[in-house]
Amino acid sequence: MARIITVTLNPAVDKTVRVEELHIGGLNRVREALKDAGGKGINVSRAVCALGGETLAMGFLGGRQGALIREALGKSGIESCFTPIGGETRTNVKVVGDDGSVTEINEAGPAVTDAEIDILYKSMEAAIREGDLVVLSGSAPKGVPKTIYADLIGLVRRHGARALLDADGALFREGLTAKPDIIKPNLDELSTYCKEQHVEMAGKNEKERALSAARVLAERGIAEILVSMGSQGAVLLTEKEAWYAPAVPVAVCSTVGAGDTMAAAYALSSMRGCMPEERLLFATAAAAGAVTTQGTRPPSLELVTQLKERVCVVPVSV
């Protein structure tokens, strides 16, 4: 049976702390603190599981923090096959204010050796099956080449599976050269890429700018492009059609991990054979549900099902 495989090269224990207001250089009293297994791919696996899908989490884990993540995933019923590394998996701190602001303090992560990278490749060769959808997302630790996502997309294709890329910077740029089946940048990541490539993002608003950049990527061979724009919603461009979904107004608790939940819902609905506009609807509802939860915890399927009734997906000109 096909499943969604996630690859998290630089996982983290996400510690989310709530404060009334963040005072830079002053005293901040923590109202509440939560710890979650984190990293973009792991967030995707957690969301896929919460939404009723089958997933396998892969990547690198090391030390005591890595053991905590492996244990947390197991308790959640998520299958994992991580490559052990000698370094200690990082901790990321998310400071959430009562006004909805989020300040992220992310560690760089441990160094990874060539031998450990080789073991990951072999593990993926053994795990990927025809029909799987492999989500490659997030940053890479020291020692990992910037071409790793491009290399892994090639590996995925050789096994008759599809690849979804959600990264930024050089990892995103190099990954695009391998033409992943689906990409899910946010607007800031897309803007950075276009600036580096001297591509003009034409338009009067976020939606038009996202679509103009997505058209350029479509011309370069990317079949499905999902762009998340936070409170401005999301756009989806395929080879022949495009859609826009405004964000659903909800009470925001934390925006951390919302993009990963959107990627998870899109991947899951794609695996289920849904039409593109249905994928965007489900992904938008899932992202809306994610911002209502604490920390990086995914929303329940029940909540997402309710929110789907409030999502409006409209076709836009290609």
PDB file of C-alpha atoms in Angstrom, residues 7-311:
ATOM      1  CA  VAL A   7      12.455  13.072   5.117  1.00  0.00           C
ATOM      2  CA  THR A   8      13.635  15.418   7.877  1.00  0.00           C
ATOM      3  CA  LEU A   9      17.356  16.054   7.575  1.00  0.00           C
ATOM      4  CA  ASN A  10      17.482  18.484  10.511  1.00  0.00           C
ATOM      5  CA  PRO A  11      14.837  17.493  13.089  1.00  0.00           C
ATOM      6  CA  ALA A  12      14.377  19.285  16.376  1.00  0.00           C
ATOM      7  CA  VAL A  13      12.677  19.155  19.707  1.00  0.00           C
ATOM      8  CA  ASP A  14      10.370  22.154  19.394  1.00  0.00           C
ATOM      9  CA  LYS A  15       9.893  24.003  22.680  1.00  0.00           C
ATOM     10  CA  THR A  16       7.023  26.478  22.465  1.00  0.00           C
ATOM     11  CA  VAL A  17       6.703  29.039  25.255  1.00  0.00           C
ATOM     12  CA  ARG A  18       3.833  31.492  25.696  1.00  0.00           C
ATOM     13  CA  VAL A  19       4.419  34.986  27.076  1.00  0.00           C
ATOM     14  CA  GLU A  20       2.118  37.961  27.427  1.00  0.00           C
ATOM     15  CA  GLU A  21       4.487  40.118  25.409  1.00  0.00           C
ATOM     16  CA  LEU A  22       8.096  39.545  24.355  1.00  0.00           C
ATOM     17  CA  HIS A  23      10.471  42.093  25.907  1.00  0.00           C
ATOM     18  CA  ILE A  24      13.813  42.099  24.097  1.00  0.00           C
ATOM     19  CA  GLY A  25      16.586  42.630  26.627  1.00  0.00           C
ATOM     20  CA  GLY A  26      14.160  42.366  29.549  1.00  0.00           C
ATOM     21  CA  LEU A  27      12.476  39.812  31.778  1.00  0.00           C
ATOM     22  CA  ASN A  28       9.952  37.479  30.144  1.00  0.00           C
ATOM     23  CA  ARG A  29       7.769  35.274  32.327  1.00  0.00           C
ATOM     24  CA  VAL A  30       6.627  32.070  30.657  1.00  0.00           C
ATOM     25  CA  ARG A  31       2.936  31.296  31.051  1.00  0.00           C
ATOM     26  CA  GLU A  32       3.060  27.885  29.448  1.00  0.00           C
ATOM     27  CA  ALA A  33       5.679  25.635  27.848  1.00  0.00           C
ATOM     28  CA  LEU A  34       5.193  22.695  25.472  1.00  0.00           C
ATOM     29  CA  LYS A  35       7.637  20.269  23.890  1.00  0.00           C
ATOM     30  CA  ASP A  36       6.929  18.543  20.578  1.00  0.00           C
ATOM     31  CA  ALA A  37       8.814  16.345  18.133  1.00  0.00           C
ATOM     32  CA  GLY A  38       9.618  18.818  15.374  1.00  0.00           C
ATOM     33  CA  GLY A  39      11.258  19.558  12.081  1.00  0.00           C
ATOM     34  CA  LYS A  40       9.248  20.183   8.922  1.00  0.00           C
ATOM     35  CA  GLY A  41       9.058  16.594   7.703  1.00  0.00           C
ATOM     36  CA  ILE A  42       8.182  15.291  11.153  1.00  0.00           C
ATOM     37  CA  ASN A  43       5.436  17.922  11.374  1.00  0.00           C
ATOM     38  CA  VAL A  44       4.114  16.607   8.050  1.00  0.00           C
ATOM     39  CA  SER A  45       4.101  12.998   9.314  1.00  0.00           C
ATOM     40  CA  ARG A  46       2.287  14.019  12.504  1.00  0.00           C
ATOM     41  CA  ALA A  47      -0.346  15.859  10.468  1.00  0.00           C
ATOM     42  CA  VAL A  48      -0.767  12.976   7.994  1.00  0.00           C
ATOM     43  CA  CYS A  49      -1.327  10.600  10.913  1.00  0.00           C
ATOM     44  CA  ALA A  50      -3.841  12.964  12.562  1.00  0.00           C
ATOM     45  CA  LEU A  51      -5.739  13.227   9.277  1.00  0.00           C
ATOM     46  CA  GLY A  52      -6.021   9.473   8.884  1.00  0.00           C
ATOM     47  CA  GLY A  53      -3.158   8.703   6.505  1.00  0.00           C
ATOM     48  CA  GLU A  54      -0.268   6.238   6.575  1.00  0.00           C
ATOM     49  CA  THR A  55       3.204   7.685   6.899  1.00  0.00           C
ATOM     50  CA  LEU A  56       6.838   6.746   7.466  1.00  0.00           C
ATOM     51  CA  ALA A  57       9.216   9.321   8.981  1.00  0.00           C
ATOM     52  CA  MET A  58      12.876   9.215   7.915  1.00  0.00           C
ATOM     53  CA  GLY A  59      15.937  11.431   8.277  1.00  0.00           C
ATOM     54  CA  PHE A  60      18.690  11.904  10.864  1.00  0.00           C
ATOM     55  CA  LEU A  61      18.396  11.625  14.662  1.00  0.00           C
ATOM     56  CA  GLY A  62      21.081  11.713  17.314  1.00  0.00           C
ATOM     57  CA  GLY A  63      21.628  11.786  21.047  1.00  0.00           C
ATOM     58  CA  ARG A  64      19.134  12.185  23.869  1.00  0.00           C
ATOM     59  CA  GLN A  65      16.974  14.655  21.957  1.00  0.00           C
ATOM     60  CA  GLY A  66      16.806  12.266  19.020  1.00  0.00           C
ATOM     61  CA  ALA A  67      15.680   9.474  21.340  1.00  0.00           C
ATOM     62  CA  LEU A  68      12.902  11.717  22.682  1.00  0.00           C
ATOM     63  CA  ILE A  69      11.657  12.369  19.136  1.00  0.00           C
ATOM     64  CA  ARG A  70      11.727   8.683  18.208  1.00  0.00           C
ATOM     65  CA  GLU A  71       9.819   7.810  21.381  1.00  0.00           C
ATOM     66  CA  ALA A  72       7.235  10.561  20.829  1.00  0.00           C
ATOM     67  CA  LEU A  73       6.560   9.418  17.267  1.00  0.00           C
ATOM     68  CA  GLY A  74       6.161   5.833  18.406  1.00  0.00           C
ATOM     69  CA  LYS A  75       3.616   6.840  21.042  1.00  0.00           C
ATOM     70  CA  SER A  76       1.674   8.669  18.328  1.00  0.00           C
ATOM     71  CA  GLY A  77       1.572   5.552  16.177  1.00  0.00           C
ATOM     72  CA  ILE A  78       3.937   6.956  13.553  1.00  0.00           C
ATOM     73  CA  GLU A  79       6.350   4.483  11.979  1.00  0.00           C
ATOM     74  CA  SER A  80       9.898   5.776  11.710  1.00  0.00           C
ATOM     75  CA  CYS A  81      13.208   4.667  10.242  1.00  0.00           C
ATOM     76  CA  PHE A  82      15.755   7.338  11.137  1.00  0.00           C
ATOM     77  CA  THR A  83      19.467   7.143  10.465  1.00  0.00           C
ATOM     78  CA  PRO A  84      21.418   7.427  13.759  1.00  0.00           C
ATOM     79  CA  ILE A  85      24.106  10.116  13.821  1.00  0.00           C
ATOM     80  CA  GLY A  86      26.891  10.899  16.264  1.00  0.00           C
ATOM     81  CA  GLY A  87      25.772  14.472  16.938  1.00  0.00           C
ATOM     82  CA  GLU A  88      22.941  15.688  19.162  1.00  0.00           C
ATOM     83  CA  THR A  89      19.632  16.591  17.530  1.00  0.00           C
ATOM     84  CA  ARG A  90      18.889  20.292  18.000  1.00  0.00           C
ATOM     85  CA  THR A  91      16.310  22.172  20.071  1.00  0.00           C
ATOM     86  CA  ASN A  92      14.264  25.034  18.597  1.00  0.00           C
ATOM     87  CA  VAL A  93      12.461  27.603  20.716  1.00  0.00           C
ATOM     88  CA  LYS A  94       9.240  29.299  19.595  1.00  0.00           C
ATOM     89  CA  VAL A  95       8.146  32.299  21.678  1.00  0.00           C
ATOM     90  CA  VAL A  96       4.441  33.014  21.181  1.00  0.00           C
ATOM     91  CA  GLY A  97       2.921  36.287  22.391  1.00  0.00           C
ATOM     92  CA  ASP A  98      -0.711  36.964  23.259  1.00  0.00           C
ATOM     93  CA  ASP A  99      -0.908  39.179  20.176  1.00  0.00           C
ATOM     94  CA  GLY A 100      -0.224  36.137  17.960  1.00  0.00           C
ATOM     95  CA  SER A 101       3.388  37.070  17.233  1.00  0.00           C
ATOM     96  CA  VAL A 102       5.903  34.240  16.957  1.00  0.00           C
ATOM     97  CA  THR A 103       9.640  34.635  17.553  1.00  0.00           C
ATOM     98  CA  GLU A 104      11.662  31.590  16.491  1.00  0.00           C
ATOM     99  CA  ILE A 105      15.131  30.764  17.832  1.00  0.00           C
ATOM    100  CA  ASN A 106      16.404  27.791  15.835  1.00  0.00           C
ATOM    101  CA  GLU A 107      19.677  25.990  16.418  1.00  0.00           C
ATOM    102  CA  ALA A 108      21.802  25.096  13.388  1.00  0.00           C
ATOM    103  CA  GLY A 109      21.855  21.391  14.149  1.00  0.00           C
ATOM    104  CA  PRO A 110      24.657  18.810  14.378  1.00  0.00           C
ATOM    105  CA  ALA A 111      27.189  17.982  11.701  1.00  0.00           C
ATOM    106  CA  VAL A 112      26.492  14.878   9.593  1.00  0.00           C
ATOM    107  CA  THR A 113      29.196  12.687   8.079  1.00  0.00           C
ATOM    108  CA  ASP A 114      29.423  11.279   4.561  1.00  0.00           C
ATOM    109  CA  ALA A 115      29.015   7.777   5.998  1.00  0.00           C
ATOM    110  CA  GLU A 116      25.778   8.779   7.751  1.00  0.00           C
ATOM    111  CA  ILE A 117      24.453  10.338   4.532  1.00  0.00           C
ATOM    112  CA  ASP A 118      25.252   7.117   2.685  1.00  0.00           C
ATOM    113  CA  ILE A 119      23.282   5.097   5.259  1.00  0.00           C
ATOM    114  CA  LEU A 120      20.272   7.398   4.791  1.00  0.00           C
ATOM    115  CA  TYR A 121      20.411   6.856   1.025  1.00  0.00           C
ATOM    116  CA  LYS A 122      20.491   3.087   1.480  1.00  0.00           C
ATOM    117  CA  SER A 123      17.605   3.218   3.962  1.00  0.00           C
ATOM    118  CA  MET A 124      15.520   5.200   1.502  1.00  0.00           C
ATOM    119  CA  GLU A 125      16.383   2.791  -1.318  1.00  0.00           C
ATOM    120  CA  ALA A 126      14.988  -0.013   0.841  1.00  0.00           C
ATOM    121  CA  ALA A 127      11.901   1.879   2.056  1.00  0.00           C
ATOM    122  CA  ILE A 128      10.458   3.601  -1.032  1.00  0.00           C
ATOM    123  CA  ARG A 129       7.858   1.693  -3.006  1.00  0.00           C
ATOM    124  CA  GLU A 130       6.131   2.421  -6.278  1.00  0.00           C
ATOM    125  CA  GLY A 131       3.258   4.848  -5.746  1.00  0.00           C
ATOM    126  CA  ASP A 132       4.671   6.428  -2.585  1.00  0.00           C
ATOM    127  CA  LEU A 133       4.776  10.197  -2.205  1.00  0.00           C
ATOM    128  CA  VAL A 134       8.022  11.384  -0.588  1.00  0.00           C
ATOM    129  CA  VAL A 135       7.982  14.766   1.157  1.00  0.00           C
ATOM    130  CA  LEU A 136      11.420  16.432   1.276  1.00  0.00           C
ATOM    131  CA  SER A 137      11.237  19.436   3.536  1.00  0.00           C
ATOM    132  CA  GLY A 138      13.191  21.745   5.780  1.00  0.00           C
ATOM    133  CA  SER A 139      16.798  22.733   6.335  1.00  0.00           C
ATOM    134  CA  ALA A 140      19.893  20.554   6.233  1.00  0.00           C
ATOM    135  CA  PRO A 141      22.561  20.257   8.929  1.00  0.00           C
ATOM    136  CA  LYS A 142      26.252  20.856   8.447  1.00  0.00           C
ATOM    137  CA  GLY A 143      27.996  18.345   6.227  1.00  0.00           C
ATOM    138  CA  VAL A 144      25.016  17.790   3.930  1.00  0.00           C
ATOM    139  CA  PRO A 145      25.493  18.974   0.316  1.00  0.00           C
ATOM    140  CA  LYS A 146      23.078  21.581  -1.030  1.00  0.00           C
ATOM    141  CA  THR A 147      22.244  19.166  -3.854  1.00  0.00           C
ATOM    142  CA  ILE A 148      20.844  16.519  -1.524  1.00  0.00           C
ATOM    143  CA  TYR A 149      17.185  17.153  -2.342  1.00  0.00           C
ATOM    144  CA  ALA A 150      17.934  17.059  -6.068  1.00  0.00           C
ATOM    145  CA  ASP A 151      19.771  13.759  -5.544  1.00  0.00           C
ATOM    146  CA  LEU A 152      16.920  12.332  -3.451  1.00  0.00           C
ATOM    147  CA  ILE A 153      14.318  13.365  -6.032  1.00  0.00           C
ATOM    148  CA  GLY A 154      16.247  11.274  -8.548  1.00  0.00           C
ATOM    149  CA  LEU A 155      16.235   8.348  -6.122  1.00  0.00           C
ATOM    150  CA  VAL A 156      12.473   8.735  -5.581  1.00  0.00           C
ATOM    151  CA  ARG A 157      11.816   8.725  -9.317  1.00  0.00           C
ATOM    152  CA  ARG A 158      13.864   5.571  -9.858  1.00  0.00           C
ATOM    153  CA  HIS A 159      11.479   3.763  -7.513  1.00  0.00           C
ATOM    154  CA  GLY A 160       8.315   4.914  -9.290  1.00  0.00           C
ATOM    155  CA  ALA A 161       7.362   7.335  -6.526  1.00  0.00           C
ATOM    156  CA  ARG A 162       6.615  11.075  -6.541  1.00  0.00           C
ATOM    157  CA  ALA A 163       8.381  13.889  -4.691  1.00  0.00           C
ATOM    158  CA  LEU A 164       7.054  16.978  -2.909  1.00  0.00           C
ATOM    159  CA  LEU A 165       9.683  19.639  -2.151  1.00  0.00           C
ATOM    160  CA  ASP A 166       9.238  22.219   0.619  1.00  0.00           C
ATOM    161  CA  ALA A 167      12.514  24.002   1.305  1.00  0.00           C
ATOM    162  CA  ASP A 168      14.187  27.373   0.864  1.00  0.00           C
ATOM    163  CA  GLY A 169      17.453  28.934  -0.222  1.00  0.00           C
ATOM    164  CA  ALA A 170      20.039  26.807  -1.995  1.00  0.00           C
ATOM    165  CA  LEU A 171      18.254  23.559  -1.070  1.00  0.00           C
ATOM    166  CA  PHE A 172      15.128  24.796  -2.857  1.00  0.00           C
ATOM    167  CA  ARG A 173      17.049  26.187  -5.834  1.00  0.00           C
ATOM    168  CA  GLU A 174      19.081  23.016  -6.362  1.00  0.00           C
ATOM    169  CA  GLY A 175      16.074  20.795  -5.702  1.00  0.00           C
ATOM    170  CA  LEU A 176      14.111  22.492  -8.474  1.00  0.00           C
ATOM    171  CA  THR A 177      16.710  21.375 -11.021  1.00  0.00           C
ATOM    172  CA  ALA A 178      15.488  17.783 -10.511  1.00  0.00           C
ATOM    173  CA  LYS A 179      11.881  18.883 -11.269  1.00  0.00           C
ATOM    174  CA  PRO A 180       9.964  17.584  -8.256  1.00  0.00           C
ATOM    175  CA  ASP A 181       6.343  16.640  -8.937  1.00  0.00           C
ATOM    176  CA  ILE A 182       4.982  19.105  -6.352  1.00  0.00           C
ATOM    177  CA  ILE A 183       6.477  22.113  -4.585  1.00  0.00           C
ATOM    178  CA  LYS A 184       5.044  24.048  -1.634  1.00  0.00           C
ATOM    179  CA  PRO A 185       6.976  27.241  -1.009  1.00  0.00           C
ATOM    180  CA  ASN A 186       5.564  30.092   1.021  1.00  0.00           C
ATOM    181  CA  LEU A 187       5.475  33.539  -0.528  1.00  0.00           C
ATOM    182  CA  ASP A 188       8.679  34.715   1.177  1.00  0.00           C
ATOM    183  CA  GLU A 189      10.613  31.659  -0.034  1.00  0.00           C
ATOM    184  CA  LEU A 190       9.263  32.127  -3.542  1.00  0.00           C
ATOM    185  CA  SER A 191      10.174  35.815  -3.484  1.00  0.00           C
ATOM    186  CA  THR A 192      13.743  35.028  -2.455  1.00  0.00           C
ATOM    187  CA  TYR A 193      14.089  32.481  -5.250  1.00  0.00           C
ATOM    188  CA  CYS A 194      12.720  34.888  -7.856  1.00  0.00           C
ATOM    189  CA  LYS A 195      15.073  37.635  -6.701  1.00  0.00           C
ATOM    190  CA  GLU A 196      18.054  35.273  -7.028  1.00  0.00           C
ATOM    191  CA  GLN A 197      16.891  34.225 -10.507  1.00  0.00           C
ATOM    192  CA  HIS A 198      16.104  37.811 -11.577  1.00  0.00           C
ATOM    193  CA  VAL A 199      12.452  36.866 -12.128  1.00  0.00           C
ATOM    194  CA  GLU A 200       9.934  39.654 -11.709  1.00  0.00           C
ATOM    195  CA  MET A 201       6.920  38.850  -9.531  1.00  0.00           C
ATOM    196  CA  ALA A 202       4.338  41.014 -11.262  1.00  0.00           C
ATOM    197  CA  GLY A 203       1.053  41.944  -9.618  1.00  0.00           C
ATOM    198  CA  LYS A 204      -0.736  44.348  -7.325  1.00  0.00           C
ATOM    199  CA  ASN A 205      -1.213  41.928  -4.437  1.00  0.00           C
ATOM    200  CA  GLU A 206       0.145  38.720  -2.930  1.00  0.00           C
ATOM    201  CA  LYS A 207      -2.124  36.475  -4.965  1.00  0.00           C
ATOM    202  CA  GLU A 208      -1.081  37.981  -8.302  1.00  0.00           C
ATOM    203  CA  ARG A 209       2.603  37.959  -7.339  1.00  0.00           C
ATOM    204  CA  ALA A 210       2.456  34.324  -6.270  1.00  0.00           C
ATOM    205  CA  LEU A 211       0.721  33.296  -9.484  1.00  0.00           C
ATOM    206  CA  SER A 212       3.189  35.170 -11.683  1.00  0.00           C
ATOM    207  CA  ALA A 213       6.129  33.411 -10.013  1.00  0.00           C
ATOM    208  CA  ALA A 214       4.359  30.053 -10.127  1.00  0.00           C
ATOM    209  CA  ARG A 215       3.829  30.427 -13.877  1.00  0.00           C
ATOM    210  CA  VAL A 216       7.583  30.809 -14.349  1.00  0.00           C
ATOM    211  CA  LEU A 217       8.222  27.617 -12.378  1.00  0.00           C
ATOM    212  CA  ALA A 218       5.518  25.798 -14.339  1.00  0.00           C
ATOM    213  CA  GLU A 219       7.296  26.754 -17.554  1.00  0.00           C
ATOM    214  CA  ARG A 220      10.445  25.204 -16.078  1.00  0.00           C
ATOM    215  CA  GLY A 221       8.760  21.831 -15.695  1.00  0.00           C
ATOM    216  CA  ILE A 222       7.153  21.834 -12.216  1.00  0.00           C
ATOM    217  CA  ALA A 223       3.745  20.161 -12.535  1.00  0.00           C
ATOM    218  CA  GLU A 224       2.056  21.312  -9.305  1.00  0.00           C
ATOM    219  CA  ILE A 225       2.882  24.477  -7.384  1.00  0.00           C
ATOM    220  CA  LEU A 226       1.162  25.243  -4.082  1.00  0.00           C
ATOM    221  CA  VAL A 227       2.054  28.626  -2.590  1.00  0.00           C
ATOM    222  CA  SER A 228       1.036  29.401   0.989  1.00  0.00           C
ATOM    223  CA  MET A 229       0.548  33.070   1.844  1.00  0.00           C
ATOM    224  CA  GLY A 230      -0.461  33.015   5.506  1.00  0.00           C
ATOM    225  CA  SER A 231      -3.423  35.283   6.195  1.00  0.00           C
ATOM    226  CA  GLN A 232      -3.725  35.946   2.445  1.00  0.00           C
ATOM    227  CA  GLY A 233      -4.603  32.318   1.682  1.00  0.00           C
ATOM    228  CA  ALA A 234      -3.007  30.040  -0.899  1.00  0.00           C
ATOM    229  CA  VAL A 235      -2.772  29.555  -4.645  1.00  0.00           C
ATOM    230  CA  LEU A 236      -2.367  26.350  -6.637  1.00  0.00           C
ATOM    231  CA  LEU A 237      -1.103  26.177 -10.192  1.00  0.00           C
ATOM    232  CA  THR A 238      -1.089  22.969 -12.235  1.00  0.00           C
ATOM    233  CA  GLU A 239      -0.122  22.400 -15.863  1.00  0.00           C
ATOM    234  CA  LYS A 240      -3.473  23.638 -17.152  1.00  0.00           C
ATOM    235  CA  GLU A 241      -5.392  25.353 -14.335  1.00  0.00           C
ATOM    236  CA  ALA A 242      -5.023  27.598 -11.305  1.00  0.00           C
ATOM    237  CA  TRP A 243      -7.049  28.215  -8.133  1.00  0.00           C
ATOM    238  CA  TYR A 244      -7.081  30.592  -5.188  1.00  0.00           C
ATOM    239  CA  ALA A 245      -8.365  29.942  -1.666  1.00  0.00           C
ATOM    240  CA  PRO A 246      -8.644  32.813   0.831  1.00  0.00           C
ATOM    241  CA  ALA A 247      -7.569  32.009   4.380  1.00  0.00           C
ATOM    242  CA  VAL A 248     -10.310  30.908   6.759  1.00  0.00           C
ATOM    243  CA  PRO A 249     -10.796  33.399   9.649  1.00  0.00           C
ATOM    244  CA  VAL A 250     -10.069  31.528  12.890  1.00  0.00           C
ATOM    245  CA  ALA A 251      -8.792  32.339  16.374  1.00  0.00           C
ATOM    246  CA  VAL A 252      -5.012  32.096  16.022  1.00  0.00           C
ATOM    247  CA  CYS A 253      -3.092  30.306  18.756  1.00  0.00           C
ATOM    248  CA  SER A 254       0.182  29.604  16.895  1.00  0.00           C
ATOM    249  CA  THR A 255       1.119  29.773  13.223  1.00  0.00           C
ATOM    250  CA  VAL A 256       4.150  27.490  13.664  1.00  0.00           C
ATOM    251  CA  GLY A 257       3.748  24.318  11.603  1.00  0.00           C
ATOM    252  CA  ALA A 258       0.708  25.523   9.646  1.00  0.00           C
ATOM    253  CA  GLY A 259       2.571  25.315   6.344  1.00  0.00           C
ATOM    254  CA  ASP A 260       3.666  21.759   7.141  1.00  0.00           C
ATOM    255  CA  THR A 261       0.068  20.791   7.896  1.00  0.00           C
ATOM    256  CA  MET A 262      -0.960  22.320   4.565  1.00  0.00           C
ATOM    257  CA  ALA A 263       1.684  20.215   2.804  1.00  0.00           C
ATOM    258  CA  ALA A 264       0.512  17.103   4.649  1.00  0.00           C
ATOM    259  CA  ALA A 265      -3.144  17.599   3.720  1.00  0.00           C
ATOM    260  CA  TYR A 266      -2.275  18.334   0.098  1.00  0.00           C
ATOM    261  CA  ALA A 267      -0.072  15.238  -0.118  1.00  0.00           C
ATOM    262  CA  LEU A 268      -2.717  13.052   1.498  1.00  0.00           C
ATOM    263  CA  SER A 269      -5.531  14.249  -0.778  1.00  0.00           C
ATOM    264  CA  SER A 270      -3.231  13.796  -3.784  1.00  0.00           C
ATOM    265  CA  MET A 271      -2.555  10.197  -2.729  1.00  0.00           C
ATOM    266  CA  ARG A 272      -6.305   9.671  -2.496  1.00  0.00           C
ATOM    267  CA  GLY A 273      -6.803  10.799  -6.091  1.00  0.00           C
ATOM    268  CA  CYS A 274      -8.648  14.035  -5.324  1.00  0.00           C
ATOM    269  CA  MET A 275      -8.949  16.714  -7.991  1.00  0.00           C
ATOM    270  CA  PRO A 276      -6.535  19.655  -7.631  1.00  0.00           C
ATOM    271  CA  GLU A 277      -9.201  22.078  -6.381  1.00  0.00           C
ATOM    272  CA  GLU A 278     -10.248  19.514  -3.745  1.00  0.00           C
ATOM    273  CA  ARG A 279      -6.621  19.217  -2.640  1.00  0.00           C
ATOM    274  CA  LEU A 280      -6.390  22.986  -2.194  1.00  0.00           C
ATOM    275  CA  LEU A 281      -9.656  23.010  -0.233  1.00  0.00           C
ATOM    276  CA  PHE A 282      -8.485  20.274   2.146  1.00  0.00           C
ATOM    277  CA  ALA A 283      -5.033  21.849   2.522  1.00  0.00           C
ATOM    278  CA  THR A 284      -6.490  25.279   3.306  1.00  0.00           C
ATOM    279  CA  ALA A 285      -8.860  23.846   5.913  1.00  0.00           C
ATOM    280  CA  ALA A 286      -6.015  21.870   7.506  1.00  0.00           C
ATOM    281  CA  ALA A 287      -3.766  24.946   7.698  1.00  0.00           C
ATOM    282  CA  ALA A 288      -6.606  26.906   9.311  1.00  0.00           C
ATOM    283  CA  GLY A 289      -7.047  24.159  11.861  1.00  0.00           C
ATOM    284  CA  ALA A 290      -3.319  24.070  12.574  1.00  0.00           C
ATOM    285  CA  VAL A 291      -3.132  27.719  13.662  1.00  0.00           C
ATOM    286  CA  THR A 292      -5.784  27.059  16.332  1.00  0.00           C
ATOM    287  CA  THR A 293      -3.647  24.430  18.100  1.00  0.00           C
ATOM    288  CA  GLN A 294      -0.887  24.943  20.642  1.00  0.00           C
ATOM    289  CA  GLY A 295       2.763  24.484  19.734  1.00  0.00           C
ATOM    290  CA  THR A 296       3.297  22.569  16.498  1.00  0.00           C
ATOM    291  CA  ARG A 297       0.504  20.092  17.135  1.00  0.00           C
ATOM    292  CA  PRO A 298      -1.674  19.162  14.149  1.00  0.00           C
ATOM    293  CA  PRO A 299      -5.438  19.660  14.088  1.00  0.00           C
ATOM    294  CA  SER A 300      -7.916  16.799  14.382  1.00  0.00           C
ATOM    295  CA  LEU A 301      -9.637  15.376  11.323  1.00  0.00           C
ATOM    296  CA  GLU A 302     -12.973  16.368  12.889  1.00  0.00           C
ATOM    297  CA  LEU A 303     -11.930  20.027  13.083  1.00  0.00           C
ATOM    298  CA  VAL A 304     -10.550  20.045   9.536  1.00  0.00           C
ATOM    299  CA  THR A 305     -13.764  18.468   8.239  1.00  0.00           C
ATOM    300  CA  GLN A 306     -15.753  21.263   9.892  1.00  0.00           C
ATOM    301  CA  LEU A 307     -13.484  23.969   8.497  1.00  0.00           C
ATOM    302  CA  LYS A 308     -13.783  22.575   4.956  1.00  0.00           C
ATOM    303  CA  GLU A 309     -17.327  23.973   4.912  1.00  0.00           C
ATOM    304  CA  ARG A 310     -15.881  27.473   5.279  1.00  0.00           C
ATOM    305  CA  VAL A 311     -13.243  27.230   2.526  1.00  0.00           C
TER     306      VAL A 311
END
